[in-house]
XYZ file of C-alpha atoms in Angstrom:
640
model
C -26.098 -14.792 6.921
C -23.710 -15.231 3.799
C -24.899 -10.729 3.502
C -24.147 -10.607 6.277
C -20.618 -12.444 6.466
C -19.586 -10.264 3.610
C -20.244 -6.960 4.373
C -18.037 -7.870 7.613
C -15.766 -8.932 5.457
C -15.779 -6.050 3.468
C -15.282 -3.883 6.406
C -12.888 -5.748 8.287
C -10.708 -5.744 5.179
C -11.695 -1.847 3.688
C -13.022 -3.385 0.435
C -15.814 -2.220 -1.976
C -18.912 -4.698 -1.798
C -21.847 -5.661 -5.041
C -24.386 -7.831 -3.380
C -28.085 -8.199 -5.229
C -29.925 -9.888 -2.389
C -33.457 -10.926 -3.614
C -36.773 -9.637 -1.466
C -37.448 -10.690 1.737
C -33.636 -12.130 2.153
C -33.132 -9.886 5.055
C -30.655 -7.063 3.328
C -31.401 -4.487 6.082
C -30.572 -6.386 8.949
C -27.821 -8.299 6.985
C -25.877 -5.465 6.671
C -26.962 -3.623 10.151
C -25.652 -6.301 12.009
C -22.029 -6.208 10.957
C -22.152 -2.402 10.783
C -23.047 -2.212 14.390
C -20.627 -4.757 15.453
C -17.603 -2.695 13.446
C -18.034 0.024 15.818
C -17.002 2.465 12.759
C -19.201 5.232 11.254
C -21.054 4.427 8.690
C -23.405 6.058 6.823
C -26.510 4.102 5.171
C -27.734 6.257 1.836
C -31.320 4.711 0.882
C -33.595 5.386 -1.926
C -35.904 5.969 -0.329
C -37.604 8.382 2.629
C -39.886 4.756 3.851
C -36.889 2.972 3.548
C -34.798 5.874 5.744
C -37.785 5.452 8.396
C -37.784 1.281 8.431
C -34.541 1.467 9.836
C -34.513 4.321 12.153
C -37.721 2.844 13.932
C -37.914 -0.587 13.037
C -35.321 -2.659 12.164
C -32.037 -0.829 13.805
C -34.043 -0.705 17.779
C -35.313 -4.547 16.586
C -31.937 -5.262 16.580
C -30.134 -2.856 19.306
C -33.501 -4.891 21.782
C -31.947 -8.761 19.995
C -28.709 -7.916 21.106
C -28.667 -5.498 24.275
C -32.035 -6.910 25.721
C -34.200 -3.019 26.834
C -32.195 -0.643 27.951
C -31.591 0.880 31.079
C -32.615 4.538 30.145
C -32.666 5.549 26.599
C -30.313 3.721 22.975
C -27.741 1.931 23.761
C -27.100 2.624 20.122
C -25.857 6.131 18.468
C -28.148 6.561 15.318
C -29.041 9.705 13.814
C -31.727 9.931 10.498
C -31.294 12.727 8.105
C -33.526 14.400 5.186
C -32.604 17.213 2.621
C -32.047 20.636 4.118
C -35.689 21.559 2.089
C -37.773 19.080 5.127
C -36.677 21.484 7.967
C -37.278 24.737 8.924
C -35.207 27.577 8.838
C -35.757 30.060 12.215
C -34.302 32.988 10.563
C -36.762 33.148 7.538
C -39.693 32.409 10.041
C -38.629 35.282 12.201
C -38.539 37.589 9.331
C -41.915 37.073 8.061
C -43.528 37.388 11.486
C -41.612 40.468 11.412
C -42.597 41.783 7.764
C -44.537 38.710 6.379
C -44.951 38.652 2.534
C -48.003 36.004 2.395
C -51.021 35.195 -0.546
C -54.271 34.832 1.095
C -56.330 33.613 4.186
C -54.811 29.758 3.370
C -51.523 30.735 3.429
C -51.681 33.304 6.902
C -53.195 30.161 8.234
C -50.886 27.707 7.063
C -47.997 30.604 9.094
C -49.587 30.769 11.954
C -49.611 27.021 12.618
C -46.263 26.708 11.345
C -45.009 29.774 13.488
C -46.908 27.728 16.475
C -45.486 24.343 16.131
C -41.915 25.944 15.555
C -42.087 26.659 19.151
C -42.499 23.058 20.344
C -40.840 20.747 17.889
C -37.207 19.517 18.682
C -36.745 18.736 15.315
C -38.029 21.388 12.660
C -39.439 18.573 10.204
C -41.826 19.129 8.580
C -43.078 16.025 7.998
C -44.725 16.608 11.956
C -47.063 19.499 9.939
C -49.313 16.919 8.840
C -51.873 19.904 8.287
C -49.683 21.443 5.777
C -50.189 20.315 2.584
C -47.984 18.526 0.559
C -47.427 21.447 -2.236
C -47.446 24.223 0.070
C -45.949 26.929 -1.328
C -45.474 28.790 2.039
C -42.701 26.179 3.152
C -40.569 27.090 0.333
C -40.563 30.640 2.018
C -39.208 28.999 5.247
C -37.408 26.307 4.266
C -33.512 25.494 4.674
C -32.550 25.076 1.465
C -28.882 25.942 1.586
C -28.849 28.868 -1.192
C -30.318 30.894 1.135
C -28.020 30.200 4.028
C -25.839 31.810 5.208
C -23.952 29.182 8.105
C -22.487 30.627 11.250
C -23.010 34.313 10.657
C -26.314 34.070 11.258
C -28.334 35.335 13.931
C -30.068 31.904 14.822
C -26.954 29.531 14.175
C -27.086 28.335 17.472
C -30.385 27.420 17.447
C -30.703 25.918 13.723
C -32.152 22.662 12.712
C -29.698 22.240 10.479
C -26.864 22.838 13.388
C -28.404 20.489 15.455
C -28.659 17.803 12.743
C -24.761 18.214 11.905
C -24.183 18.376 15.610
C -26.113 14.502 15.740
C -24.900 13.441 12.610
C -20.868 13.704 14.503
C -21.864 12.565 17.715
C -23.255 9.450 15.805
C -22.230 5.942 15.041
C -24.845 5.221 11.999
C -25.834 8.114 10.191
C -28.957 7.767 7.871
C -29.707 9.488 4.789
C -30.926 9.392 1.244
C -28.937 9.126 -2.157
C -30.163 12.570 -2.890
C -28.856 14.058 0.969
C -25.872 12.175 0.202
C -24.673 13.877 -3.886
C -26.210 16.652 -2.843
C -23.616 16.779 0.917
C -20.816 15.830 -2.028
C -21.226 18.406 -4.983
C -21.207 21.089 -2.209
C -18.193 19.546 -0.909
C -16.440 19.337 -4.404
C -17.718 23.150 -4.924
C -16.488 24.211 -1.665
C -12.360 22.019 -2.177
C -12.069 21.124 0.851
C -13.555 24.238 3.421
C -14.711 22.900 6.671
C -18.364 24.218 7.145
C -19.231 22.380 3.655
C -21.648 20.412 3.810
C -23.588 18.540 6.517
C -22.626 14.943 6.615
C -19.004 13.925 9.132
C -16.532 11.807 7.558
C -17.648 8.303 7.338
C -15.556 4.583 7.264
C -17.719 3.228 5.320
C -20.970 3.696 3.473
C -24.014 1.212 2.446
C -25.718 2.533 -0.643
C -29.084 0.398 -0.621
C -31.437 0.517 -3.128
C -28.232 1.210 -5.328
C -29.727 0.809 -8.608
C -30.850 4.888 -8.576
C -27.398 5.889 -8.134
C -26.811 7.072 -11.691
C -29.378 9.040 -11.858
C -29.208 10.940 -8.700
C -25.321 11.242 -9.079
C -25.955 12.656 -12.299
C -28.592 15.233 -11.201
C -26.361 16.445 -8.228
C -23.019 16.693 -10.482
C -24.468 18.696 -12.887
C -26.452 22.270 -13.652
C -29.462 23.661 -13.342
C -30.522 27.282 -14.289
C -34.097 28.420 -14.685
C -36.564 31.502 -14.362
C -37.744 29.387 -11.420
C -34.224 29.935 -9.425
C -34.071 33.797 -10.854
C -36.939 34.351 -9.608
C -36.416 32.760 -6.294
C -32.985 34.788 -6.177
C -35.005 38.281 -6.448
C -38.012 37.301 -4.343
C -35.276 36.664 -1.353
C -33.570 40.175 -1.637
C -36.286 41.737 -1.650
C -38.040 40.238 1.380
C -34.290 40.844 2.944
C -34.296 44.068 2.419
C -37.604 45.280 2.569
C -37.265 44.133 5.981
C -34.052 45.759 6.956
C -35.794 49.061 4.918
C -32.788 49.034 2.515
C -34.892 49.232 -0.624
C -33.404 51.757 -2.678
C -34.838 52.957 -5.649
C -31.684 52.019 -7.327
C -32.013 47.778 -5.798
C -35.436 48.110 -6.765
C -34.341 49.100 -10.381
C -31.497 46.338 -10.804
C -34.840 43.734 -9.276
C -36.820 44.447 -11.461
C -33.802 44.607 -14.908
C -33.507 40.954 -13.714
C -36.727 39.823 -13.918
C -37.528 41.230 -16.988
C -34.138 40.179 -19.062
C -34.366 36.907 -16.550
C -38.383 36.352 -18.602
C -37.209 37.189 -21.787
C -33.817 35.141 -22.032
C -36.065 32.220 -21.270
C -39.006 33.156 -22.980
C -36.954 32.701 -26.370
C -35.046 29.492 -26.021
C -36.367 27.145 -28.669
C -39.474 25.757 -28.197
C -40.756 22.305 -26.992
C -42.518 20.438 -24.510
C -41.162 18.338 -21.479
C -37.671 17.919 -21.799
C -35.598 17.968 -25.170
C -31.833 18.662 -26.220
C -30.573 21.824 -26.880
C -28.224 21.230 -29.523
C -28.428 24.915 -30.902
C -27.029 26.547 -28.252
C -24.107 28.530 -30.963
C -26.689 29.070 -33.364
C -28.900 30.533 -30.082
C -25.918 33.127 -29.126
C -25.681 33.907 -32.370
C -28.867 35.568 -32.688
C -29.518 36.122 -29.008
C -26.520 37.039 -28.287
C -27.506 40.309 -26.889
C -30.057 39.250 -24.774
C -27.902 36.572 -23.754
C -25.479 39.420 -22.390
C -28.021 42.471 -20.814
C -29.165 39.009 -18.942
C -25.855 38.237 -16.959
C -25.234 42.369 -16.686
C -28.754 42.183 -14.877
C -26.986 39.861 -12.926
C -23.991 41.932 -12.509
C -25.771 44.704 -11.982
C -27.628 43.191 -8.819
C -24.108 41.511 -7.180
C -22.837 45.393 -7.421
C -25.375 47.402 -5.850
C -25.620 44.574 -3.038
C -21.714 45.494 -2.714
C -22.215 48.845 -2.927
C -25.075 48.834 0.252
C -23.513 50.745 3.568
C -23.300 48.250 6.501
C -24.691 45.112 5.236
C -25.948 42.001 6.951
C -24.865 39.092 6.590
C -27.267 37.143 4.203
C -26.647 39.686 1.323
C -23.225 38.215 0.984
C -25.265 35.179 0.703
C -27.210 36.814 -2.267
C -23.956 38.327 -4.015
C -22.527 34.526 -3.973
C -25.810 33.351 -5.809
C -25.627 35.951 -8.238
C -22.270 35.373 -9.561
C -23.086 31.336 -9.094
C -25.954 31.769 -11.744
C -23.580 33.752 -13.797
C -20.894 31.196 -13.724
C -23.893 28.203 -14.588
C -25.244 29.833 -16.878
C -22.135 30.366 -18.963
C -21.512 27.297 -19.015
C -24.978 25.540 -19.836
C -24.623 28.185 -22.865
C -21.177 27.936 -24.214
C -19.035 25.118 -22.585
C -18.028 22.202 -25.032
C -17.759 19.895 -21.981
C -17.624 16.692 -24.514
C -19.253 14.757 -20.817
C -21.436 16.583 -21.035
C -25.556 16.563 -22.356
C -27.209 20.320 -22.531
C -31.048 19.916 -22.458
C -33.913 22.242 -22.014
C -36.865 21.314 -19.453
C -40.138 23.016 -19.107
C -42.243 22.413 -16.142
C -46.092 23.510 -15.571
C -46.831 26.693 -18.382
C -50.486 27.060 -19.881
C -52.865 23.924 -19.524
C -52.985 20.499 -16.865
C -49.619 18.847 -16.381
C -49.603 15.077 -15.349
C -46.676 15.627 -12.713
C -47.612 16.891 -9.882
C -44.250 18.321 -9.186
C -44.581 20.408 -12.277
C -47.807 21.576 -11.386
C -46.560 22.782 -7.810
C -43.914 24.877 -10.078
C -46.760 26.898 -11.957
C -48.649 27.121 -9.485
C -45.808 29.307 -7.358
C -45.101 31.665 -10.296
C -48.810 31.325 -12.051
C -46.477 30.354 -15.594
C -44.383 28.002 -17.355
C -40.700 27.263 -16.126
C -37.787 26.989 -18.623
C -35.014 24.725 -16.646
C -31.720 25.294 -18.771
C -29.621 22.129 -17.873
C -26.258 20.245 -18.378
C -25.847 16.545 -17.303
C -22.762 14.448 -17.224
C -22.917 11.611 -19.599
C -20.935 9.448 -17.711
C -20.900 9.733 -14.077
C -18.479 6.219 -13.702
C -15.286 8.617 -14.125
C -17.056 10.989 -11.467
C -17.811 9.041 -9.300
C -14.212 6.811 -9.745
C -12.413 9.806 -8.373
C -14.296 11.489 -6.013
C -15.962 8.478 -4.207
C -14.596 5.001 -4.643
C -11.172 5.873 -4.637
C -11.554 7.754 -1.688
C -13.984 5.376 0.633
C -12.309 2.867 2.358
C -15.008 0.701 2.032
C -18.346 1.563 0.050
C -22.022 -1.747 0.221
C -24.222 -1.416 -2.700
C -26.769 -3.521 -2.643
C -30.468 -4.171 -4.012
C -33.037 -6.675 -4.986
C -32.424 -5.101 -8.966
C -28.746 -5.012 -9.448
C -27.283 -8.172 -11.511
C -28.585 -8.087 -15.258
C -28.264 -11.872 -16.379
C -26.717 -13.132 -12.898
C -23.787 -10.565 -13.141
C -23.015 -6.944 -12.191
C -21.319 -5.754 -15.771
C -23.488 -3.443 -16.546
C -23.691 -1.337 -12.858
C -19.927 -1.845 -12.215
C -19.490 -0.220 -15.325
C -22.164 2.506 -15.431
C -21.056 3.659 -11.644
C -17.189 3.074 -12.623
C -16.533 0.972 -9.404
C -13.767 -1.125 -11.007
C -12.132 -3.120 -8.011
C -15.494 -4.645 -5.818
C -16.504 -8.446 -4.481
C -19.776 -9.563 -5.822
C -22.212 -11.918 -4.422
C -25.989 -12.705 -5.969
C -28.088 -14.055 -3.278
C -31.419 -14.969 -4.194
C -34.908 -14.616 -2.262
C -36.061 -17.804 -0.359
C -39.344 -17.357 -1.801
C -41.076 -20.481 -3.840
C -40.992 -17.850 -6.957
C -42.570 -20.874 -8.952
C -45.332 -21.605 -6.882
C -46.592 -18.368 -5.578
C -46.277 -16.378 -8.859
C -47.562 -17.233 -12.052
C -46.358 -14.639 -15.062
C -48.671 -14.413 -18.154
C -47.756 -13.001 -21.591
C -50.373 -12.459 -24.249
C -48.912 -13.551 -27.438
C -51.676 -12.222 -29.324
C -51.872 -9.039 -28.900
C -49.913 -6.765 -31.600
C -46.465 -4.442 -31.714
C -46.329 -2.429 -28.216
C -45.493 0.308 -30.034
C -48.416 0.491 -32.719
C -50.974 2.637 -32.426
C -53.514 -0.612 -31.996
C -52.177 -1.740 -28.873
C -53.647 0.283 -26.267
C -57.084 0.204 -27.037
C -56.654 -3.931 -27.289
C -54.342 -4.107 -24.118
C -57.459 -2.012 -22.142
C -59.698 -5.202 -23.173
C -57.086 -7.142 -22.150
C -56.269 -5.371 -18.706
C -60.074 -5.240 -18.413
C -60.488 -8.951 -18.740
C -57.774 -9.681 -16.297
C -58.987 -7.842 -13.826
C -62.595 -9.168 -13.810
C -60.243 -12.727 -13.114
C -58.072 -11.225 -10.025
C -61.142 -9.565 -8.840
C -59.151 -5.907 -9.158
C -56.341 -6.280 -5.950
C -53.901 -4.932 -8.841
C -51.587 -2.333 -9.757
C -51.878 -1.389 -13.015
C -48.046 0.450 -13.890
C -47.337 2.183 -16.804
C -44.263 3.520 -18.386
C -46.280 6.716 -19.646
C -48.464 9.380 -17.923
C -50.595 9.393 -21.408
C -50.437 5.747 -21.324
C -52.039 5.308 -18.421
C -54.396 8.019 -18.746
C -55.724 6.842 -21.672
C -56.309 2.851 -20.178
C -58.260 4.853 -16.949
C -60.605 6.467 -18.918
C -60.910 3.704 -21.249
C -61.865 1.624 -18.706
C -64.149 4.081 -16.533
C -67.386 3.021 -16.203
C -66.491 -0.653 -17.684
C -64.442 -2.426 -14.382
C -66.896 -2.919 -11.142
C -63.969 -2.096 -8.917
C -62.885 1.267 -7.483
C -60.299 2.738 -9.569
C -57.295 5.259 -8.279
C -55.236 6.758 -10.290
C -52.068 8.437 -9.502
C -51.758 11.925 -9.377
C -55.039 12.074 -7.944
C -53.885 12.240 -4.270
C -50.394 12.507 -2.686
C -48.769 8.860 -3.358
C -48.990 7.747 0.328
C -52.704 8.586 0.440
C -52.989 6.349 -2.487
C -51.446 3.439 -0.977
C -53.294 4.115 2.252
C -56.606 4.107 0.344
C -55.501 0.809 -2.049
C -55.255 -0.963 1.170
C -57.816 -0.139 3.299
C -60.078 -0.684 -0.046
C -61.020 -4.190 -0.679
C -60.409 -5.369 -4.531
C -59.284 -1.870 -5.757
C -56.722 -1.325 -8.600
C -54.307 0.994 -8.888
C -52.872 2.873 -12.145
C -49.619 4.172 -11.708
C -46.186 5.302 -13.639
C -42.826 5.028 -12.781
C -42.651 6.323 -8.663
C -44.809 3.573 -8.070
C -42.898 0.545 -10.048
C -40.060 0.665 -6.695
C -39.698 1.139 -2.778
C -44.074 -0.043 -2.676
C -44.836 -2.486 -0.193
C -48.543 -4.137 0.115
C -48.349 -7.330 1.207
C -51.276 -9.961 1.540
C -54.106 -11.170 -0.612
C -54.713 -7.309 -1.086
C -52.221 -7.035 -4.070
C -52.426 -10.011 -6.243
C -51.956 -8.973 -9.724
C -49.284 -6.287 -11.286
C -49.614 -5.990 -14.855
C -47.334 -3.994 -16.700
C -48.027 -2.369 -19.986
C -44.771 -2.879 -21.797
C -41.611 -3.390 -21.471
C -39.404 -0.229 -20.086
C -37.153 0.983 -22.134
C -36.058 5.028 -21.435
C -37.898 7.283 -23.677
C -34.934 6.823 -26.756
C -35.367 10.848 -27.684
C -34.934 11.404 -23.687
C -31.698 14.036 -23.810
C -29.383 12.390 -21.201
C -30.360 8.987 -22.627
C -29.793 10.146 -26.360
C -26.252 10.822 -25.298
C -25.446 8.397 -23.642
C -26.586 6.365 -26.610
C -24.469 7.732 -28.756
C -21.510 8.040 -26.524
C -21.569 4.255 -26.469
C -21.994 3.810 -29.730
C -19.394 6.452 -30.608
C -16.531 4.352 -28.546
C -17.136 1.197 -30.221
C -19.960 -0.532 -28.040
C -23.681 -1.522 -28.606
C -25.567 0.752 -26.369
C -28.689 -1.301 -27.061
C -27.196 -4.087 -25.145
C -24.700 -2.718 -22.749
C -27.170 0.775 -21.634
C -30.762 0.313 -23.272
C -31.779 -3.568 -22.222
C -29.850 -3.636 -18.707
C -31.255 -0.131 -17.531
C -34.894 -1.930 -18.939
C -34.099 -4.837 -17.023
C -33.657 -3.786 -13.827
C -36.757 -1.190 -14.455
C -38.851 -4.258 -15.197
C -37.636 -6.655 -11.808
C -38.499 -3.893 -9.904
C -41.776 -3.154 -11.318
C -42.509 -6.764 -10.779
C -40.548 -7.231 -7.226
C -44.235 -5.373 -5.773
C -45.863 -8.192 -6.307
C -44.339 -11.494 -4.461
C -43.469 -9.567 -0.790
C -43.897 -12.354 1.522
C -43.628 -16.394 1.958
C -47.446 -16.342 1.822
C -48.000 -13.749 -1.205
C -49.618 -15.189 -4.514
C -50.913 -13.624 -6.898
C -50.531 -13.094 -10.936
C -47.778 -10.749 -13.346
C -48.720 -10.206 -16.403
C -46.262 -7.940 -19.134
C -48.505 -7.200 -22.071
C -45.277 -6.240 -24.292
C -44.831 -9.781 -26.401
C -41.818 -8.857 -28.018
C -40.278 -10.523 -24.763
C -41.031 -13.061 -26.514
C -40.445 -13.411 -29.815
C -37.138 -10.589 -30.051
C -33.483 -11.785 -29.384
C -32.853 -9.353 -26.316
C -36.088 -11.181 -24.692
C -33.943 -13.636 -23.548
C -32.381 -10.975 -21.467
C -35.278 -10.279 -19.465
C -36.232 -13.668 -19.225
C -33.372 -14.977 -17.416
C -32.690 -11.979 -15.354
C -36.113 -12.346 -13.634
C -36.877 -14.787 -10.373
C -37.854 -18.444 -11.541
C -41.748 -17.447 -12.134
C -44.667 -20.047 -13.449
C -44.800 -19.154 -17.290
C -47.612 -19.253 -19.436
C -48.811 -17.355 -22.663
C -52.378 -18.600 -22.241
C -55.383 -17.642 -20.157
C -57.061 -20.546 -19.303
C -53.939 -21.011 -17.224
C -54.642 -17.189 -15.477
C -58.315 -18.371 -14.595
C -57.074 -22.175 -13.479
C -54.303 -20.056 -11.209
C -57.262 -17.797 -9.763
C -59.880 -20.701 -9.655
C -57.493 -22.785 -7.021
C -56.630 -19.214 -4.884
C -60.014 -18.352 -4.776
């Protein structure tokens, strides 16, 4: 009720509002009720598709029935649910491939037949309806409606397009449910288009509710930055080739231009500094001095392709789109290599490659190309000024909410990172009895989590804890390497079913965990939030170490350097608060209802020994705390 009244007031007064509402307070109902009563068009942006689905299929229908009773026919509320464009089928791509298929192997041919049959019956074109299509389907990328291949109203299938239909539903709806990725992708497109009427797919709205708002900085940073990769160049070359073959326009000259572009791209990206994962590109000037000819040749290959395409007689409409994409690649490549923007960090990421990757996304990327993919990235160091200028100042009302926004009871960190200067604030604690429902154990005797001795002793302590809890646990790690190391050490040592992130899709792992008695799930960052398992099946959450962001990560390092250079203290202003919010998210997996009871474990005793540990403890709910294993045993003896 307190939150609903605060949201209602924010909507009426056209003010921004930040609310931390603890787990179980009913925050979705608290913002939906005043949104429905307001009669205004409101966009609700969530951190996950799961929450989108909960709002659309559960919370809004519940409120609609409670407010209006059973409708005589149809819904009384005008609501639509929108995902990113790559979730929807492009009919033109499907028809083009039907006429001249470019498919790899029997499996892809079978998948294509299934998609073609489904297209005739689907009302939405949402790939979620295609249960038989693998999550990592290479075919889907050839068929999806992502924006770079879209020619808009000039497309022959514009009127029947699923994106057109989704845009129509948005224009007719009072409540539009999206996720943060779609919201900021749409905002970035509108900013680039500088007010063009057809830019983006989201309509204007009186207010935006950002649920799971703790994710906004990272998502906004991705969409306000740029990414140029060999993968993106290959996508352009493949799309051009398929279109020209379909239209019987692939001349020797154009074929040569495509071959040259592929060759120059591959050579340029192979010359970039070596390294695994993500790392800063601090030697751009030296690189250009040594490899300026190859940089120029890559640019010239893009120019040549654009020129060849522009010279085609009686061009199909998509040709103009290919020219735009080639020119956009040139501009962004130039920015990534030559810009001196002081609010931008330039870095490189390698995905996939020669050898098994721990990341499912990296594995999928490398499966598509059969080689390592290299991404040249530019990311804003501070998104606050950008958001202040292009979002907060333009919105009548923004409501930011999450179970984890406050650090030490205040919002200074989130306001500073997001550039939100004038907003009302409220912290609403959960009504759960954390002191009796949860026991928080930190082992005082383990070595420092940063030392080589830690992993073996931590694995042994995890084994002992899982024996006491009879499995029924999430064991959450801050890195894939640590997860795999501990998993291998405990394989064969535990009598309980062991599940590991990466061995199956996230949804399948969660379902198996729910259905398998006494199971233990080993996982990393994607399981720290947006996961809801109620009841005794999840009775323990173990976290290996304080979740500080990797200091060598190029974006983190650049933000630390910028804060310190500005006279601040990056450790206490940025690194500690970010880790506090992540830890609160991880521990938030355990107590999800009034009846849940269980054990929280942090194996990293720096929280007890370091000065900054107090900030973590003061930011957590009022759990009962112990450093004594006997208290843990007694807690479960009572429970069992």
